[in-house]
Amino acid sequence: MRVTVEFYATLREKFGRKVELELNFDNPAPLITVLSQIDGLLEEIAENGRIKTMYKVLLNGLNVEFIKGLDTPVKDGDEICIFPPAGGG
Amino acid sequence: MGKILRVNLTEGTLRDEMLSEDVLKMWLGGRGLGVYLMLKEVDPRVDPLSPENKLIILTGPLTGTAAPESGRWCSVTKAPLTGTIHDSHSGGKWGPELKFAGYDGIIIEGASEKPVYLWIHNGKAELRDAKHLWGKDTHATTDILIEELGDKNIKVMCIGPAGENLVKFACLINDKGRAAGRGGHGAVMGSKKLKAIAVRGTMKPKIANESRFREAVKLNVDKIKKHPVTGEALPKYGTAVLVNIINKHGILPTRNFQTGVHPTADKYSGETIAEKTLIRRVPCWGCIIACGRYTKISDAAPFQGEGDGPEYETVWAFGAQTGTDDLAAISKANFLCNELGLDTISMGHVIGTLMELYEKGKVPIEKLRGLEPKWGNRAAIVELTWRTAYRSGIGDDLAEGAKKLAEKYGAPELAMVVRGQELPAYDPRGVQGHGLGYATSNRGGCHLRSYMIAPEVLGVPQLVDRFTTNGKAELVKTFQDGFAVIDSLVLCKFNTFATWVEDWVGMVAGATGWNITLEELTKIGERIYNAERVFNILAFGDGRAYDTLPRRLLVEPMPEGPARGHTVKLDEMLEEYYNLRGWVDGRPTREKLEELGLKEFADKLEEKGLLPK
């Protein structure tokens, strides 16, 4: 399956703007499995099996905290956006 | 603390006054003190642009001290855009300099016959002729005054042509690029023929209890420095770091709130600004965050320019709201707003309103003098900014704000306003609590009365489900009251990402010597929110009928993106909010007002038959 992962703010410096993943997984696959394909990403955004506080991982615009966290199923064609802690006003 | 300069422009008189400590303990400073003074001194039914309205400029008990982000000031008046009580805040360096010049605030009343400016220096104040400044933009005005008064350290706050021309969302600009933006305070100052206030001084504010103050400041500074939002993202990318976050959540209002997704928004994001146009970061006085930007457009004719900003709200207003994604044109419109003295949120927003009116065939072509206000017309956003400041042609209609513009052209439902103030850069259909915050904002459509984006999107202090209405009423009330406190301490709201009321108690107690508790400080916030509502009830009968949102947000589901299908379920939250506030139909009861020490205002409401049974 094909999944797009987009990075923002400081994460762009470490992982680039966007990664297109071609994965030979059963469709759908858990988010943690998908993100583990990108070197260093899980260490950056998660700890103790959970996404770090104030990091935002959106699956098609919905925060995965309100789906199944790192176990959220990801399917072919999905867009994942990852933001570090940030704010404005 | 408490030294006020009273300026009567009709009489041309200046007088020093001291406020009592009892009053300061009830209202702190800034926003709170402003609403109290307005209630005591101004008939709430007054025409905002008449000499009977007052413009009250205030600092707070922590301004110009070592308290973090204390380099701000605040203006309070009855606003011409909304007809409500209205406070507008600005950063930069002017606020502390007013304090160093010997004053905690200025009450400006009456109106001058001819243009004047006010010069305040080390406890002395004088009114001077400003004929040579009238008509000048904010940059020229600032440069001329600094030259004329002969001290490069002088700080200037002034209006531009928009304020002189009574544009209903003209702002006050200090230090050339910081704005007390919303509501039209610049028009109030223009109506009084007061062009500028120049300040300079060396009188540092006294701290009552140095050791307690220092200890409390350290605690606050440590929290701000360690917090990932205030310690890293804001300094690096500025407020426009929000563009992609809000857009990817599907709540970036696009083409006058017709949708919440602008596919090319990254072209004007904080990340893009940092990469392409940022010259330097610009901190306000004493700031440890430094979210401000100084940017330059050097090679995108005809949009070249440089100056402060643009902020998140600004790139949204001239970007998604008008369907434009050209950073050069957006930046140019921003620079012009600073120079002409216009609120960027309302200016961009109103252009979006015009574009939807045009799209729907509501605007006669002859009104446009060759201009085509189509979505995405980048030249139009710059041209319409000029025309608005000078009330030229269609600009005269835009200068009245979105509500009157949409009414004039027969489509009042296209005005995305609350209490007459244009909504800012978050579509509440995908953030329910934020919608309640908009609807119940005493100063009209505003994100800074209760910034529910923090818990509903950013996860600060903790993430809550943005689509549910459960628990939102209580959160909104808590945020509204806490923000009323920080607005009255006149500290930057970005403190609130890292600290909250309990952290500020020690700084207030240390600076003032008052034996103030967390409960008392929290209650001050609630008192202020209720007092503002009292002013509005007396002004125009505020209440349930005004605690609402534009019809589009209540009945038209978001058409696409992650918030697709949602509307704001205001009815599910409003009654609970009223119950928590002790209000009936949007109006405080006598019991609530007396609990807050506001018996005199309960009596006033009762006298007018406006107190709920």
CSV table of N, CA, C and O in Angstrom, one decimal, chain B residues 490-550:
chain,number,residue,atom,x,y,z
B,490,VAL,N,-1.7,42.8,32.0
B,490,VAL,CA,-1.1,43.3,30.8
B,490,VAL,C,0.2,42.5,30.4
B,490,VAL,O,1.2,43.1,30.0
B,491,LEU,N,0.1,41.2,30.6
B,491,LEU,CA,1.2,40.3,30.2
B,491,LEU,C,0.7,39.7,28.8
B,491,LEU,O,-0.4,39.6,28.5
B,492,CYS,N,1.7,39.2,28.1
B,492,CYS,CA,1.5,38.5,26.8
B,492,CYS,C,0.7,37.2,27.1
B,492,CYS,O,1.1,36.4,28.0
B,493,LYS,N,-0.3,36.9,26.2
B,493,LYS,CA,-1.0,35.7,26.4
B,493,LYS,C,-0.2,34.4,26.1
B,493,LYS,O,-0.6,33.3,26.5
B,494,PHE,N,0.9,34.6,25.5
B,494,PHE,CA,1.7,33.4,25.2
B,494,PHE,C,2.3,32.8,26.5
B,494,PHE,O,2.8,31.7,26.6
B,495,ASN,N,2.3,33.6,27.6
B,495,ASN,CA,2.6,33.0,28.9
B,495,ASN,C,1.7,31.8,29.2
B,495,ASN,O,2.1,30.9,29.8
B,496,THR,N,0.4,31.9,28.7
B,496,THR,CA,-0.5,30.9,29.2
B,496,THR,C,-0.3,29.5,28.5
B,496,THR,O,-0.9,28.6,29.0
B,497,PHE,N,0.6,29.4,27.5
B,497,PHE,CA,1.0,28.1,27.1
B,497,PHE,C,1.7,27.4,28.2
B,497,PHE,O,1.7,26.2,28.3
B,498,ALA,N,2.5,28.1,29.0
B,498,ALA,CA,3.4,27.5,30.0
B,498,ALA,C,3.0,27.8,31.4
B,498,ALA,O,3.3,27.0,32.3
B,499,THR,N,2.2,28.8,31.7
B,499,THR,CA,1.9,29.2,33.1
B,499,THR,C,0.4,29.5,33.1
B,499,THR,O,-0.3,29.8,32.1
B,500,TRP,N,-0.1,29.6,34.4
B,500,TRP,CA,-1.6,29.9,34.5
B,500,TRP,C,-1.7,30.7,35.8
B,500,TRP,O,-0.7,31.1,36.4
B,501,VAL,N,-2.9,31.0,36.2
B,501,VAL,CA,-3.2,32.0,37.2
B,501,VAL,C,-2.4,31.7,38.5
B,501,VAL,O,-1.8,32.6,39.1
B,502,GLU,N,-2.3,30.5,38.9
B,502,GLU,CA,-1.6,30.1,40.1
B,502,GLU,C,-0.1,30.5,40.1
B,502,GLU,O,0.5,30.8,41.1
B,503,ASP,N,0.4,30.6,38.9
B,503,ASP,CA,1.9,31.0,38.7
B,503,ASP,C,2.0,32.5,38.8
B,503,ASP,O,3.1,33.0,39.1
B,504,TRP,N,1.0,33.2,38.5
B,504,TRP,CA,1.1,34.7,38.5
B,504,TRP,C,0.9,35.3,39.9
B,504,TRP,O,1.2,36.5,40.1
B,505,VAL,N,0.3,34.6,40.8
B,505,VAL,CA,0.0,35.2,42.1
B,505,VAL,C,1.2,35.8,42.8
B,505,VAL,O,1.2,36.9,43.3
B,506,GLY,N,2.3,35.0,42.8
B,506,GLY,CA,3.5,35.5,43.5
B,506,GLY,C,4.1,36.7,42.8
B,506,GLY,O,4.6,37.6,43.5
B,507,MET,N,4.0,36.8,41.5
B,507,MET,CA,4.5,38.0,40.8
B,507,MET,C,3.7,39.2,41.2
B,507,MET,O,4.2,40.3,41.5
B,508,VAL,N,2.3,39.1,41.3
B,508,VAL,CA,1.5,40.2,41.6
B,508,VAL,C,1.7,40.6,43.1
B,508,VAL,O,1.9,41.8,43.4
B,509,ALA,N,1.8,39.6,44.0
B,509,ALA,CA,2.0,39.9,45.4
B,509,ALA,C,3.3,40.5,45.6
B,509,ALA,O,3.5,41.5,46.4
B,510,GLY,N,4.4,40.0,44.9
B,510,GLY,CA,5.7,40.6,45.1
B,510,GLY,C,5.8,42.0,44.6
B,510,GLY,O,6.4,42.9,45.2
B,511,ALA,N,5.2,42.2,43.4
B,511,ALA,CA,5.3,43.6,42.8
B,511,ALA,C,4.5,44.6,43.6
B,511,ALA,O,5.0,45.8,43.7
B,512,THR,N,3.3,44.2,44.0
B,512,THR,CA,2.5,45.2,44.7
B,512,THR,C,2.5,45.3,46.2
B,512,THR,O,2.1,46.3,46.8
B,513,GLY,N,3.0,44.2,46.8
B,513,GLY,CA,2.9,44.1,48.2
B,513,GLY,C,1.6,43.7,48.8
B,513,GLY,O,1.4,43.6,50.0
B,514,TRP,N,0.6,43.4,47.9
B,514,TRP,CA,-0.7,42.9,48.3
B,514,TRP,C,-0.6,41.5,48.8
B,514,TRP,O,0.1,40.7,48.2
B,515,ASN,N,-1.4,41.2,49.8
B,515,ASN,CA,-1.5,39.8,50.2
B,515,ASN,C,-2.6,39.1,49.4
B,515,ASN,O,-3.7,38.7,50.0
B,516,ILE,N,-2.4,38.9,48.2
B,516,ILE,CA,-3.4,38.4,47.3
B,516,ILE,C,-3.3,36.9,47.1
B,516,ILE,O,-2.2,36.3,47.1
B,517,THR,N,-4.5,36.2,47.0
B,517,THR,CA,-4.5,34.7,46.9
B,517,THR,C,-4.9,34.3,45.5
B,517,THR,O,-5.5,35.1,44.8
B,518,LEU,N,-4.7,33.0,45.2
B,518,LEU,CA,-5.2,32.5,44.0
B,518,LEU,C,-6.7,32.7,43.8
B,518,LEU,O,-7.2,33.0,42.7
B,519,GLU,N,-7.4,32.4,44.8
B,519,GLU,CA,-8.9,32.6,44.8
B,519,GLU,C,-9.3,34.0,44.4
B,519,GLU,O,-10.2,34.2,43.6
B,520,GLU,N,-8.6,34.9,45.0
B,520,GLU,CA,-8.9,36.4,44.8
B,520,GLU,C,-8.6,36.7,43.3
B,520,GLU,O,-9.3,37.4,42.6
B,521,LEU,N,-7.4,36.3,42.9
B,521,LEU,CA,-7.0,36.6,41.5
B,521,LEU,C,-8.0,36.0,40.5
B,521,LEU,O,-8.3,36.6,39.5
B,522,THR,N,-8.4,34.8,40.7
B,522,THR,CA,-9.3,34.1,39.8
B,522,THR,C,-10.6,34.9,39.8
B,522,THR,O,-11.3,35.0,38.8
B,523,LYS,N,-11.1,35.3,41.0
B,523,LYS,CA,-12.3,36.0,41.1
B,523,LYS,C,-12.3,37.4,40.3
B,523,LYS,O,-13.3,37.8,39.8
B,524,ILE,N,-11.1,38.0,40.3
B,524,ILE,CA,-11.0,39.2,39.6
B,524,ILE,C,-11.3,39.0,38.1
B,524,ILE,O,-12.0,39.8,37.4
B,525,GLY,N,-10.8,37.8,37.5
B,525,GLY,CA,-11.1,37.5,36.2
B,525,GLY,C,-12.6,37.4,35.9
B,525,GLY,O,-13.2,37.9,34.9
B,526,GLU,N,-13.3,36.7,36.8
B,526,GLU,CA,-14.8,36.5,36.7
B,526,GLU,C,-15.5,37.9,36.8
B,526,GLU,O,-16.4,38.2,36.1
B,527,ARG,N,-15.0,38.7,37.7
B,527,ARG,CA,-15.6,40.1,37.9
B,527,ARG,C,-15.5,40.9,36.6
B,527,ARG,O,-16.4,41.5,36.2
B,528,ILE,N,-14.3,40.8,36.0
B,528,ILE,CA,-14.1,41.6,34.8
B,528,ILE,C,-15.1,41.1,33.7
B,528,ILE,O,-15.7,41.9,33.0
B,529,TYR,N,-15.2,39.8,33.5
B,529,TYR,CA,-16.0,39.3,32.5
B,529,TYR,C,-17.5,39.7,32.7
B,529,TYR,O,-18.2,40.1,31.7
B,530,ASN,N,-17.9,39.7,33.9
B,530,ASN,CA,-19.3,40.1,34.2
B,530,ASN,C,-19.5,41.7,34.1
B,530,ASN,O,-20.5,42.1,33.6
B,531,ALA,N,-18.4,42.4,34.5
B,531,ALA,CA,-18.5,43.9,34.3
B,531,ALA,C,-18.6,44.3,32.8
B,531,ALA,O,-19.4,45.2,32.5
B,532,GLU,N,-17.9,43.6,32.0
B,532,GLU,CA,-17.9,43.8,30.5
B,532,GLU,C,-19.4,43.6,30.0
B,532,GLU,O,-19.9,44.3,29.2
B,533,ARG,N,-19.9,42.5,30.5
B,533,ARG,CA,-21.3,42.1,30.0
B,533,ARG,C,-22.3,43.2,30.5
B,533,ARG,O,-23.2,43.5,29.8
B,534,VAL,N,-22.1,43.7,31.7
B,534,VAL,CA,-22.9,44.8,32.2
B,534,VAL,C,-22.9,46.0,31.3
B,534,VAL,O,-23.9,46.6,30.9
B,535,PHE,N,-21.7,46.4,30.9
B,535,PHE,CA,-21.5,47.5,30.0
B,535,PHE,C,-22.3,47.3,28.8
B,535,PHE,O,-23.0,48.2,28.3
B,536,ASN,N,-22.1,46.1,28.2
B,536,ASN,CA,-22.8,45.8,26.9
B,536,ASN,C,-24.3,45.8,27.1
B,536,ASN,O,-25.1,46.2,26.2
B,537,ILE,N,-24.8,45.3,28.2
B,537,ILE,CA,-26.3,45.3,28.4
B,537,ILE,C,-26.8,46.7,28.5
B,537,ILE,O,-27.8,47.0,27.9
B,538,LEU,N,-26.1,47.5,29.2
B,538,LEU,CA,-26.5,48.9,29.3
B,538,LEU,C,-26.3,49.7,27.9
B,538,LEU,O,-27.1,50.6,27.6
B,539,ALA,N,-25.4,49.2,27.1
B,539,ALA,CA,-25.1,49.9,25.8
B,539,ALA,C,-26.2,49.5,24.8
B,539,ALA,O,-26.7,50.4,24.1
B,540,PHE,N,-26.5,48.2,24.7
B,540,PHE,CA,-27.4,47.9,23.6
B,540,PHE,C,-28.3,46.7,23.9
B,540,PHE,O,-28.8,46.0,23.0
B,541,GLY,N,-28.4,46.4,25.2
B,541,GLY,CA,-29.2,45.2,25.6
B,541,GLY,C,-28.7,43.9,25.3
B,541,GLY,O,-29.4,42.9,25.0
B,542,ASP,N,-27.3,43.8,25.4
B,542,ASP,CA,-26.7,42.5,25.2
B,542,ASP,C,-27.3,41.4,26.0
B,542,ASP,O,-27.9,41.6,27.0
B,543,GLY,N,-27.2,40.2,25.4
B,543,GLY,CA,-27.8,39.0,26.1
B,543,GLY,C,-27.9,37.8,25.1
B,543,GLY,O,-27.2,37.8,24.1
B,544,ARG,N,-28.8,36.9,25.3
B,544,ARG,CA,-28.9,35.7,24.5
B,544,ARG,C,-28.9,36.0,23.0
B,544,ARG,O,-28.3,35.2,22.2
B,545,ALA,N,-29.7,37.0,22.6
B,545,ALA,CA,-29.8,37.2,21.1
B,545,ALA,C,-28.5,37.5,20.5
B,545,ALA,O,-28.3,37.3,19.3
B,546,TYR,N,-27.5,38.0,21.2
B,546,TYR,CA,-26.2,38.3,20.7
B,546,TYR,C,-25.2,37.2,20.9
B,546,TYR,O,-24.1,37.2,20.2
B,547,ASP,N,-25.5,36.2,21.8
B,547,ASP,CA,-24.6,35.1,22.0
B,547,ASP,C,-24.8,34.0,21.0
B,547,ASP,O,-25.3,32.9,21.2
B,548,THR,N,-24.5,34.4,19.8
B,548,THR,CA,-24.7,33.5,18.7
B,548,THR,C,-23.6,33.6,17.6
B,548,THR,O,-22.6,34.3,17.8
B,549,LEU,N,-23.8,32.9,16.5
B,549,LEU,CA,-22.8,32.8,15.5
B,549,LEU,C,-23.4,33.1,14.1
B,549,LEU,O,-24.7,32.9,14.0
B,550,PRO,N,-22.7,33.4,13.1
B,550,PRO,CA,-23.3,33.5,11.8
B,550,PRO,C,-24.0,32.2,11.4
B,550,PRO,O,-23.5,31.1,11.7
